[in-house]
Amino acid sequence: MKYFLNILAIIICVILQLALLSHLTIANASLNLILIVMLCFVFVSNFPIALLWAGLTGLILDLVSPYYFGLYTIELVFIFLISAYLVFKIFHRPNFLVAFGFLFVFSIIFDIAFGLLTEHAFSVLFFTDALYNGAVGLIIYFLLRRYLPTEEKIKVEK
């Protein structure tokens, strides 16, 4: 049931990303909700769900995207692997400053990698994207951290 609800949330998130959030910009900065939610699941140490989000949302975005097939999947899984390694080895329970730093840096990495791989010209807008993603990501991280149990709490309760 947990995976069914996550797959349903993934489909809703992809529809929101494609239909609404790609056109809703603030200071020409667009929100990358999929990257934010995936990173927030990494922050609460829910690595299987974060990997599901990275793989499945990347695959769905690749299916509807005019760019190279696998571009979104590779980028999201790569960012998942790096962030999960850092959270698992160094930042076990990131505070809000570390979470903002992760969201900021990985938003920039995502935008630069996407620009380089699709040969699109990109400008300093990736900094405003990163600030926007970081601010919204902190809200989502706070909600996930407050309402979802971490893997550590689940193991203790069993």
PDB file of N, CA and C in Angstrom, residues 12 28 34-35 38-39 50 55 61 82-83 89-90 96 99 103 108 125 130-132 142 144 146:
ATOM      1  N   ILE A  12       0.768  12.366  -9.665  1.00  0.00           N
ATOM      2  CA  ILE A  12       0.216  13.703  -9.398  1.00  0.00           C
ATOM      3  C   ILE A  12       1.312  14.762  -9.463  1.00  0.00           C
ATOM      4  N   ASN A  28      11.494  34.620 -13.259  1.00  0.00           N
ATOM      5  CA  ASN A  28      11.975  33.686 -14.282  1.00  0.00           C
ATOM      6  C   ASN A  28      12.594  32.419 -13.702  1.00  0.00           C
ATOM      7  N   ILE A  34       9.897  17.737  -8.421  1.00  0.00           N
ATOM      8  CA  ILE A  34      10.334  16.342  -8.395  1.00  0.00           C
ATOM      9  C   ILE A  34      11.689  16.215  -7.710  1.00  0.00           C
ATOM     10  N   LEU A  35      12.610  17.073  -8.055  1.00  0.00           N
ATOM     11  CA  LEU A  35      13.926  17.058  -7.418  1.00  0.00           C
ATOM     12  C   LEU A  35      13.806  17.367  -5.928  1.00  0.00           C
ATOM     13  N   MET A  38      12.242  14.338  -4.013  1.00  0.00           N
ATOM     14  CA  MET A  38      13.202  13.237  -3.954  1.00  0.00           C
ATOM     15  C   MET A  38      14.299  13.520  -2.926  1.00  0.00           C
ATOM     16  N   LEU A  39      14.837  14.731  -2.927  1.00  0.00           N
ATOM     17  CA  LEU A  39      15.869  15.086  -1.954  1.00  0.00           C
ATOM     18  C   LEU A  39      15.316  15.102  -0.530  1.00  0.00           C
ATOM     19  N   ALA A  50      12.898   7.380  -1.984  1.00  0.00           N
ATOM     20  CA  ALA A  50      13.618   8.396  -2.763  1.00  0.00           C
ATOM     21  C   ALA A  50      14.104   7.820  -4.085  1.00  0.00           C
ATOM     22  N   GLY A  55      13.768   7.256  -9.956  1.00  0.00           N
ATOM     23  CA  GLY A  55      13.663   6.400 -11.134  1.00  0.00           C
ATOM     24  C   GLY A  55      12.364   6.557 -11.883  1.00  0.00           C
ATOM     25  N   LEU A  61       9.152  11.513 -17.012  1.00  0.00           N
ATOM     26  CA  LEU A  61       9.580  12.749 -17.672  1.00  0.00           C
ATOM     27  C   LEU A  61      10.301  12.453 -18.984  1.00  0.00           C
ATOM     28  N   ILE A  82      24.427  10.517  -5.070  1.00  0.00           N
ATOM     29  CA  ILE A  82      25.355  11.415  -4.367  1.00  0.00           C
ATOM     30  C   ILE A  82      24.745  11.900  -3.052  1.00  0.00           C
ATOM     31  N   SER A  83      23.499  12.349  -3.098  1.00  0.00           N
ATOM     32  CA  SER A  83      22.881  12.880  -1.878  1.00  0.00           C
ATOM     33  C   SER A  83      22.659  11.781  -0.843  1.00  0.00           C
ATOM     34  N   LYS A  89      26.525   8.803   5.042  1.00  0.00           N
ATOM     35  CA  LYS A  89      27.870   8.768   5.617  1.00  0.00           C
ATOM     36  C   LYS A  89      28.210   9.981   6.487  1.00  0.00           C
ATOM     37  N   ILE A  90      27.710  11.155   6.139  1.00  0.00           N
ATOM     38  CA  ILE A  90      28.152  12.372   6.826  1.00  0.00           C
ATOM     39  C   ILE A  90      27.015  13.065   7.574  1.00  0.00           C
ATOM     40  N   PHE A  96      18.025  22.278   8.970  1.00  0.00           N
ATOM     41  CA  PHE A  96      17.445  23.048   7.873  1.00  0.00           C
ATOM     42  C   PHE A  96      18.495  23.787   7.053  1.00  0.00           C
ATOM     43  N   ALA A  99      19.988  21.147   4.793  1.00  0.00           N
ATOM     44  CA  ALA A  99      18.981  20.802   3.788  1.00  0.00           C
ATOM     45  C   ALA A  99      18.887  21.887   2.722  1.00  0.00           C
ATOM     46  N   LEU A 103      19.653  21.381  -1.243  1.00  0.00           N
ATOM     47  CA  LEU A 103      18.678  21.763  -2.261  1.00  0.00           C
ATOM     48  C   LEU A 103      19.256  22.806  -3.209  1.00  0.00           C
ATOM     49  N   ILE A 108      21.394  23.597  -8.672  1.00  0.00           N
ATOM     50  CA  ILE A 108      22.370  24.147  -9.616  1.00  0.00           C
ATOM     51  C   ILE A 108      22.980  23.031 -10.459  1.00  0.00           C
ATOM     52  N   LEU A 125      20.280  32.363 -14.305  1.00  0.00           N
ATOM     53  CA  LEU A 125      18.973  32.021 -13.753  1.00  0.00           C
ATOM     54  C   LEU A 125      19.018  30.785 -12.874  1.00  0.00           C
ATOM     55  N   ALA A 130      17.760  27.893  -7.922  1.00  0.00           N
ATOM     56  CA  ALA A 130      18.257  27.211  -6.726  1.00  0.00           C
ATOM     57  C   ALA A 130      17.700  27.852  -5.454  1.00  0.00           C
ATOM     58  N   LEU A 131      17.615  29.173  -5.426  1.00  0.00           N
ATOM     59  CA  LEU A 131      17.026  29.847  -4.257  1.00  0.00           C
ATOM     60  C   LEU A 131      15.547  29.504  -4.103  1.00  0.00           C
ATOM     61  N   TYR A 132      14.836  29.509  -5.209  1.00  0.00           N
ATOM     62  CA  TYR A 132      13.411  29.180  -5.214  1.00  0.00           C
ATOM     63  C   TYR A 132      13.200  27.731  -4.769  1.00  0.00           C
ATOM     64  N   PHE A 142      10.274  20.258   6.006  1.00  0.00           N
ATOM     65  CA  PHE A 142       9.677  20.408   7.334  1.00  0.00           C
ATOM     66  C   PHE A 142       8.425  19.542   7.459  1.00  0.00           C
ATOM     67  N   LEU A 144       7.580  16.821   5.635  1.00  0.00           N
ATOM     68  CA  LEU A 144       7.932  15.397   5.612  1.00  0.00           C
ATOM     69  C   LEU A 144       8.576  14.965   6.922  1.00  0.00           C
ATOM     70  N   ARG A 146       8.146  16.211   9.803  1.00  0.00           N
ATOM     71  CA  ARG A 146       7.181  16.255  10.901  1.00  0.00           C
ATOM     72  C   ARG A 146       6.167  15.112  10.831  1.00  0.00           C
TER      73      ARG A 146
END
